Coordinates of C-alpha atoms and ligand atoms in Angstrom, one line a residue:
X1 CA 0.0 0.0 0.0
X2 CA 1.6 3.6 -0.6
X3 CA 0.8 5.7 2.1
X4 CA 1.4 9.7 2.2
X5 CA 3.6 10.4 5.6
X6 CA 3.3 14.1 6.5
X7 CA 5.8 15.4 8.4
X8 CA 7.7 11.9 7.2
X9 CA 11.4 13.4 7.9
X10 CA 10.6 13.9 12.0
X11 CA 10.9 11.7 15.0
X12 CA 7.3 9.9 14.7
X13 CA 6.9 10.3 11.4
X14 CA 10.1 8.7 9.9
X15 CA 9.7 5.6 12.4
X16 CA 6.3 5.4 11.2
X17 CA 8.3 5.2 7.3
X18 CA 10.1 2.8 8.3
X19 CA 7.7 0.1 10.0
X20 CA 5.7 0.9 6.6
X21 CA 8.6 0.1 4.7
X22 CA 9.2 -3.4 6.7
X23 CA 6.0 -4.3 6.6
X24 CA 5.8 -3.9 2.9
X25 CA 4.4 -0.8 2.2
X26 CA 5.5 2.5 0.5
X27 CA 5.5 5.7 2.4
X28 CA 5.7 9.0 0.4
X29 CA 6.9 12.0 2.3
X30 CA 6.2 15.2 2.4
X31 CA 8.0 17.6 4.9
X32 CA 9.4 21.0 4.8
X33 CA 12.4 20.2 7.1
X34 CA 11.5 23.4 9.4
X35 CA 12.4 20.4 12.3
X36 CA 12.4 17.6 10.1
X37 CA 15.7 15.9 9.2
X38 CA 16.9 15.2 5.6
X39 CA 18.5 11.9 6.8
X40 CA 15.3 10.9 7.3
X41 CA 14.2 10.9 4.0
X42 CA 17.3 9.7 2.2
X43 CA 16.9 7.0 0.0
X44 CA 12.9 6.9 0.5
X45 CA 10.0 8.9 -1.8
X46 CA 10.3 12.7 -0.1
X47 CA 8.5 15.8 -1.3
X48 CA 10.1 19.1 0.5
X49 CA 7.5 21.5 0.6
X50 CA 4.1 22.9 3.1
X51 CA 1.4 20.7 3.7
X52 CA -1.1 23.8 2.7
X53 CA 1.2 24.2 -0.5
X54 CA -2.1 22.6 -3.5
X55 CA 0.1 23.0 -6.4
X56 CA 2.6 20.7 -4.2
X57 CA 0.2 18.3 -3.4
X58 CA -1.3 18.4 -7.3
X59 CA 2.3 17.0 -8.3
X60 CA 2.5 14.8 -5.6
X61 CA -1.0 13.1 -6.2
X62 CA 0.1 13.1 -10.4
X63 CA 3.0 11.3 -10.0
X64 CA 1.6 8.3 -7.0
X65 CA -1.8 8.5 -7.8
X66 CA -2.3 5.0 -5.6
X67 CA -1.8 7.1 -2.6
X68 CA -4.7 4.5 -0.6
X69 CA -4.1 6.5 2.9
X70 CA -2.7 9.8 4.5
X71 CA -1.4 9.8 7.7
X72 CA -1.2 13.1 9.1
X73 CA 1.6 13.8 11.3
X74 CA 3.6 17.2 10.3
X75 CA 3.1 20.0 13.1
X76 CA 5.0 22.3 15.4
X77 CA 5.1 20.4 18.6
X78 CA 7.1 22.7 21.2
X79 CA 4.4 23.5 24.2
X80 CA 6.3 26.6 25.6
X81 CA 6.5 28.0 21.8
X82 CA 3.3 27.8 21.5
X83 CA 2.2 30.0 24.6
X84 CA 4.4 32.4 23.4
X85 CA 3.7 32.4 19.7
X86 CA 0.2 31.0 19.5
X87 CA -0.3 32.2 16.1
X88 CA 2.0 30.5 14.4
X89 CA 0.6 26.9 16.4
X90 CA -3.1 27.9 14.9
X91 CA -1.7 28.7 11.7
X92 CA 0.8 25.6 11.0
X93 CA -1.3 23.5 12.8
X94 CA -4.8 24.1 12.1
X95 CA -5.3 26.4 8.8
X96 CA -2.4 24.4 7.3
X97 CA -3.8 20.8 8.0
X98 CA -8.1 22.6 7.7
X99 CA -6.2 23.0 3.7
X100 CA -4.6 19.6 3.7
X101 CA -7.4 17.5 4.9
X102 CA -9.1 20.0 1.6
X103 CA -6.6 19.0 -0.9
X104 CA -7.0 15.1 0.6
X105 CA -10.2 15.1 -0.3
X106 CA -10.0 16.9 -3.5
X107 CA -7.5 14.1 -4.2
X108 CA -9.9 11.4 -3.4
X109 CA -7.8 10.4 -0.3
X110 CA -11.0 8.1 1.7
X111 CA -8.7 7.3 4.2
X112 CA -6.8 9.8 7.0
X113 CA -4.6 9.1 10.2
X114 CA -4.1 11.8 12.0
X115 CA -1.5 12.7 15.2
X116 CA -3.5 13.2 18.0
X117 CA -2.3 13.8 21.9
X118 CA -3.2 12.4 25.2
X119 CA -2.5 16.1 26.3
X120 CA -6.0 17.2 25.0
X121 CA -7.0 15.2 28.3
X122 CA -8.3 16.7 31.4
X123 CA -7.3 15.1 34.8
X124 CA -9.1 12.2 36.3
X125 CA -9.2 11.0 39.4
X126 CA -7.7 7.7 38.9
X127 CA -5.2 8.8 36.5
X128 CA -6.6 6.2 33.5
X129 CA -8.5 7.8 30.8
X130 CA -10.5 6.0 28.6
X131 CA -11.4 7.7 24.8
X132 CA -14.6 8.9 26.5
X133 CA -12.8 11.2 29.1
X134 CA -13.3 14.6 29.6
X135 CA -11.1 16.4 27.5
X136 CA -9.5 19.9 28.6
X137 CA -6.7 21.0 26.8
X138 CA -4.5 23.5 28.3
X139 CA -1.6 24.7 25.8
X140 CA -2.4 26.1 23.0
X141 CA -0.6 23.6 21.0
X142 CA -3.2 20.7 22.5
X143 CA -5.9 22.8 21.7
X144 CA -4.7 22.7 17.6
X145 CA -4.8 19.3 18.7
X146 CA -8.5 19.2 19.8
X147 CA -9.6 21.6 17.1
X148 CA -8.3 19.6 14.3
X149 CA -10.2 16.7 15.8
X150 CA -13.2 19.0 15.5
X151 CA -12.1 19.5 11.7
X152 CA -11.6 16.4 10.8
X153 CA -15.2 15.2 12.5
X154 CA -17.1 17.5 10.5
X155 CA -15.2 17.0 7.4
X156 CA -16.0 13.4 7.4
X157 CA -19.7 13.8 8.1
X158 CA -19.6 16.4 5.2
X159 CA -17.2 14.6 2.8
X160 CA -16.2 10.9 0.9
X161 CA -13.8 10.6 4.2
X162 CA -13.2 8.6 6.9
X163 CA -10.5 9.5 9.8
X164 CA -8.9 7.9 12.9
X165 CA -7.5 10.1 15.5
X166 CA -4.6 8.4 17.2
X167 CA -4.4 10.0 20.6
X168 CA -0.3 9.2 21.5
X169 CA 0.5 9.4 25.0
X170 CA 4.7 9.9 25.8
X171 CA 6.6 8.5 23.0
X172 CA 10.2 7.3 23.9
X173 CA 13.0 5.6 22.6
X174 CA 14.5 5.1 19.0
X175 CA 13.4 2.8 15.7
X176 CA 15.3 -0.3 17.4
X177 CA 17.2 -0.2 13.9
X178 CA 18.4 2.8 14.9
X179 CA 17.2 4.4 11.4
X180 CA 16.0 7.2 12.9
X181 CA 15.9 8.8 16.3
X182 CA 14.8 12.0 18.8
X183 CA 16.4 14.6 16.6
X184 CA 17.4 17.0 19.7
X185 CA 20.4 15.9 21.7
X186 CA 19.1 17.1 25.1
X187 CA 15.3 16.1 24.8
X188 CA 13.4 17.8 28.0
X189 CA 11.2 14.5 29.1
X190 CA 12.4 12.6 32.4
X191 CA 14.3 9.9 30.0
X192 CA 16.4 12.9 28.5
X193 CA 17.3 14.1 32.1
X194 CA 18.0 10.3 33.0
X195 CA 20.4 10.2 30.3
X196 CA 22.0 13.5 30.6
X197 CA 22.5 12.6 34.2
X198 CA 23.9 9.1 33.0
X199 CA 26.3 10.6 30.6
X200 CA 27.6 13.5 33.3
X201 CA 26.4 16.6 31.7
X202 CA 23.9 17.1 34.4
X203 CA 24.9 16.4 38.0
X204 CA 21.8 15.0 39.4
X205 CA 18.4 13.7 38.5
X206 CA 15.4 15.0 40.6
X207 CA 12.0 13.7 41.4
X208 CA 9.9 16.4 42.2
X209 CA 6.7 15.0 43.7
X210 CA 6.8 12.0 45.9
X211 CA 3.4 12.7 47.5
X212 CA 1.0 12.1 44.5
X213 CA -2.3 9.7 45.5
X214 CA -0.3 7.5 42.9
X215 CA 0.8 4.0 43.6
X216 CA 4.2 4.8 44.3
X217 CA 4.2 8.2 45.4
X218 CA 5.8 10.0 42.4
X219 CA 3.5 11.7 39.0
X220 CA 2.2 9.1 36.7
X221 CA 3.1 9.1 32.5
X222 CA 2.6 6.5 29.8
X223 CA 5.9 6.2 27.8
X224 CA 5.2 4.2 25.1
X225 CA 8.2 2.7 22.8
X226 CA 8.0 5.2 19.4
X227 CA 8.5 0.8 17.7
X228 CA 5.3 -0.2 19.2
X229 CA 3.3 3.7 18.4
X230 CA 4.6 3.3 14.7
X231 CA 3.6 -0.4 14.6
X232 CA 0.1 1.1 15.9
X233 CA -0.2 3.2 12.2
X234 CA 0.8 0.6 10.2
X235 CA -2.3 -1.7 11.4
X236 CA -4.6 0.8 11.2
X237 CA -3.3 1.6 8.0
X238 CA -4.1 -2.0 6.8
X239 CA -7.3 -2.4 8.9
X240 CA -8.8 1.1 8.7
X241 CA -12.1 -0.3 8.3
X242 CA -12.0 -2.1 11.8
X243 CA -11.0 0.9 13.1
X244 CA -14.9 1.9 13.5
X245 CA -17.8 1.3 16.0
X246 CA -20.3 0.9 15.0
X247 CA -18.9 0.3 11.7
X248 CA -21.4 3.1 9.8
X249 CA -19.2 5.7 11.8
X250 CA -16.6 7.8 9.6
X251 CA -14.9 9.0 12.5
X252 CA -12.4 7.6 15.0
X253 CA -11.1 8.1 18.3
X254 CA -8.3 5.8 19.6
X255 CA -5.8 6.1 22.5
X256 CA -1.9 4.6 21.8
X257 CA -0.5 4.0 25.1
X258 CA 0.6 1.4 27.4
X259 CA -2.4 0.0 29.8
X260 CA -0.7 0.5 32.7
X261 CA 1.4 4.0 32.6
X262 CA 4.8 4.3 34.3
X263 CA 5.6 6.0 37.7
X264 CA 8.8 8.6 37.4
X265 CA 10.1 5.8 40.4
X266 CA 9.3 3.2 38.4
X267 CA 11.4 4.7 35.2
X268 CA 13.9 6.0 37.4
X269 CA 14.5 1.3 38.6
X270 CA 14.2 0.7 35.3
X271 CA 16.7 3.5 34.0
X272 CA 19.5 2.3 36.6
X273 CA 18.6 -1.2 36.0
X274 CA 19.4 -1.0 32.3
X275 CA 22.5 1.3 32.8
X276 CA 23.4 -0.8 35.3
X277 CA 24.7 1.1 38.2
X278 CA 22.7 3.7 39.9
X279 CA 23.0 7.5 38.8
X280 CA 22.7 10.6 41.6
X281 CA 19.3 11.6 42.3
X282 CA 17.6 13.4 44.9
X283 CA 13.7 14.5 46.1
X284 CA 11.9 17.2 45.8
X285 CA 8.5 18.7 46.2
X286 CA 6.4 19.5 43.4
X287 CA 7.0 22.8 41.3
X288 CA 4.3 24.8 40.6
X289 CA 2.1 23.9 37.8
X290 CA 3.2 19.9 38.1
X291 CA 0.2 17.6 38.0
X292 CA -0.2 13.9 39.1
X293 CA -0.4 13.0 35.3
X294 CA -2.4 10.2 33.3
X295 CA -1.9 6.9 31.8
X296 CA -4.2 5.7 28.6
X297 CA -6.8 2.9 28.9
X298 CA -5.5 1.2 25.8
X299 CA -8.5 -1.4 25.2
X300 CA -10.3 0.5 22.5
X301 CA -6.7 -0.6 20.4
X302 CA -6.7 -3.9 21.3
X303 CA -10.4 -4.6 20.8
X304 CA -10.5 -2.9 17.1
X305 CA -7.2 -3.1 16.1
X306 CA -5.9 -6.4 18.0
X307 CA -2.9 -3.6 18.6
X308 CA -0.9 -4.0 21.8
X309 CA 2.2 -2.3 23.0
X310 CA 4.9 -5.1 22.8
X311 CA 8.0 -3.4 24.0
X312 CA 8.8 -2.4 27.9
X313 CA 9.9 0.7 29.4
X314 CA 13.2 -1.1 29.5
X315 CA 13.4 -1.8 25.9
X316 CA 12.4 2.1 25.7
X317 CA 15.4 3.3 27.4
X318 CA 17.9 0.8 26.1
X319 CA 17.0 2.1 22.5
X320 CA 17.4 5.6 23.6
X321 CA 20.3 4.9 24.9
X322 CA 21.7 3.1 21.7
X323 CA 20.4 6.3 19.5
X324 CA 22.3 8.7 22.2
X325 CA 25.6 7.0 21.2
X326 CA 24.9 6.7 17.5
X327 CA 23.1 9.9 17.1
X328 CA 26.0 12.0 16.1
X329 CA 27.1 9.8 12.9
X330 CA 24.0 9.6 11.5
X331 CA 23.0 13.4 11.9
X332 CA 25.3 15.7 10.5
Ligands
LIG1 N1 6.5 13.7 20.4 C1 5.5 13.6 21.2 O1 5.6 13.5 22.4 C2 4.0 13.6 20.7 C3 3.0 13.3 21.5 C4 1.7 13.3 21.0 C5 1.5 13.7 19.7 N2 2.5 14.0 18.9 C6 2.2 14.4 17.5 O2 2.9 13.5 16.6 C7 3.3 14.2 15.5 C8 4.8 14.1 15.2 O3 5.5 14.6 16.3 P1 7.1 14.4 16.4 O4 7.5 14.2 17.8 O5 7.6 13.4 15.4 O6 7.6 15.9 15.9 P2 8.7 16.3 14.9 O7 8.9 17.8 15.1 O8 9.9 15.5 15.0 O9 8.0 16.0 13.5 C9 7.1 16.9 12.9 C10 7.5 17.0 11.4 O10 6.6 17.9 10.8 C11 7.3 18.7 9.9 N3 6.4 19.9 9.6 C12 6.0 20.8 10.6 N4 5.2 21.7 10.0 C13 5.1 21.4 8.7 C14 4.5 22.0 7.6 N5 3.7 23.1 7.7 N6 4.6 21.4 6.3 C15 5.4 20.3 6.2 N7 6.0 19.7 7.2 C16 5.9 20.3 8.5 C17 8.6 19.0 10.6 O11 9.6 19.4 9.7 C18 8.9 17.7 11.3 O12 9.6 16.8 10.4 C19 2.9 15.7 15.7 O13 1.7 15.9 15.0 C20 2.7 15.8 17.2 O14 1.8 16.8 17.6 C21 3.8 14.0 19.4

């Protein structure tokens, strides 16, 4: 199946490309590179260009015509830009994908995927929230997040289209081939500062909140492997249809995440366990702002899908840890 990958030359996105690619299938890119990597797209079908750019997507659709699915994953991601440049976040990543979804459909593309995030989630109380959860999202970049949900509902009760949302909780670790990787050397999620810590260019790691109602003490966080989140698209890339329920609905709602979640204690074992030897960490109370967190029900994915994460929180870290060494040869 050929399978247009947006934003096909960034972290998700080009491990997505590549379980397409060994599963069988063909992705075509198309990615301007504004955080993308070119790596990424060597030696596989890349367009460089906008997603909202029609003539673009006119030359893309005339030369792979078989394009049988879109998924959707080229945005701005960065939380704290987009509280201090929301207008850039509503424009990349709602007027640009409102025209893509546009051109899709003028393109006869029946079938989208699109990026969602657990972060459109409002708290509940015991930290697992099903698809059905109240949703309150509080960045402006979750909120292009719920809006294009909006779009994309209407547009498929308006248009020949049908779309699933993929709601992604915390993505970690590397393609286990170590194709492709986080592109940023210091990532900013507790793994990032476990391995900074590890590798002595920070001096300590701290856990700030050990008095959470959670079972351990410490906030709550569902770090799913990137493997098992881009094995996720290519199933419902092959069984979009199941994907619905009931069936007659055109419009999809699924969570990727673990089940269970992971504690920042529990990550913290697991990190020392696979370094093996313990790194300098201290505790501390919560900063302001911090909140228990939230881990995904992950039936919905199993029951319509038969999709289950496969890979451990230890596998996660080991394969970060691989991409942290090879990282530098392979980005230039
Ligand atoms: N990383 C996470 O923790 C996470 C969690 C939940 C959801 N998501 C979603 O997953 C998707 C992929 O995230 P990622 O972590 O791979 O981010 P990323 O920044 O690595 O990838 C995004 C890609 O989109 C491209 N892009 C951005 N705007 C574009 C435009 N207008 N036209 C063409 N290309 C454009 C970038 O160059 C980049 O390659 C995003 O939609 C993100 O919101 C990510």
């Amino acid at each position: 199946m050929k399978v247009l990958v947006t934003g096909g030359a960034g972290y998700i996105g080009a491990t997505i490309c590549s379980a397409l690619i060994d599963a069988g299938h063909t992705p075509v890119i198309l990615d301007s590179f504004v955080n993308g990597r070119r790596e990424y797209a060597d030696g596989r079908i890349s367009y460089e260009g906008d997603i909202a750019d029609a003539a673009l997507l006119d030359r893309i659709f005339s030369g792979h015509a078989d394009i049988a699915c879109a998924i959707h994953c080229a945005a701005l991601i960065t939380v704290p830009e987009s509280v201090s440049d929301p207008y850039r976040y509503y424009r990349e990543n709602v007027g640009k994908s409102t025209e893509l979804f546009h051109q899709l459909v003028e393109h006869g593309v029946k079938r989208v995927i699109f990026s969602s995030s657990g972060a459109i989630y409002d708290d509940v109380p015991d930290f697992e929230v099903t698809e059905d959860a109240p949703l309150n999202p509080r960045s402006p970049y979750a909120r292009t997040k719920f809006m294009m949900e909006q779009v994309l509902r209407d547009y498929t009760a308006a248009y020949d289209l049908k779309a699933i949302a993929l709601r992604y909780f915390n993505p970690i670790g590397a393609d286990p081939k170590l194709r492709t990787g986080l592109q940023q050397k210091l990532p900013t999620h507790v793994l990032g500062k476990l391995i900074s810590v590890a590798a002595g260019r920070e001096p300590e790691f701290t856990l700030t909140g050990v008095d959470w109602p959670t079972r351990d003490g410490t906030a709550i966080k569902d770090y799913i492997h990137v493997w098992d989140l881009a094995r996720a698209h290519v199933v419902a890339a092959e069984r979009f249809d199941d994907a619905f329920e009931p069936k007659s609905e055109k419009f999809s709602v699924i969570n990727l995440g673990t089940g269970t979640g992971v504690t920042v204690r529990e990550i913290v074992t697991a990190f020392e366990k696979v370094l093996g030897r313990e790194i300098p960490k201290r505790e501390a109370p919560p900063r302001d702002g911090d909140v228990p967190g939230a881990y995904a029900n992950a039936e919905k994915a199993a029951r319509l899908l038969g999709w289950r994460t496969e890979r451990s929180i230890e596998d996660g870290i080991a394969d970060a840890l691989r991409w942290d060494e090879v990282r530098d040869t392979i980005l230039k």
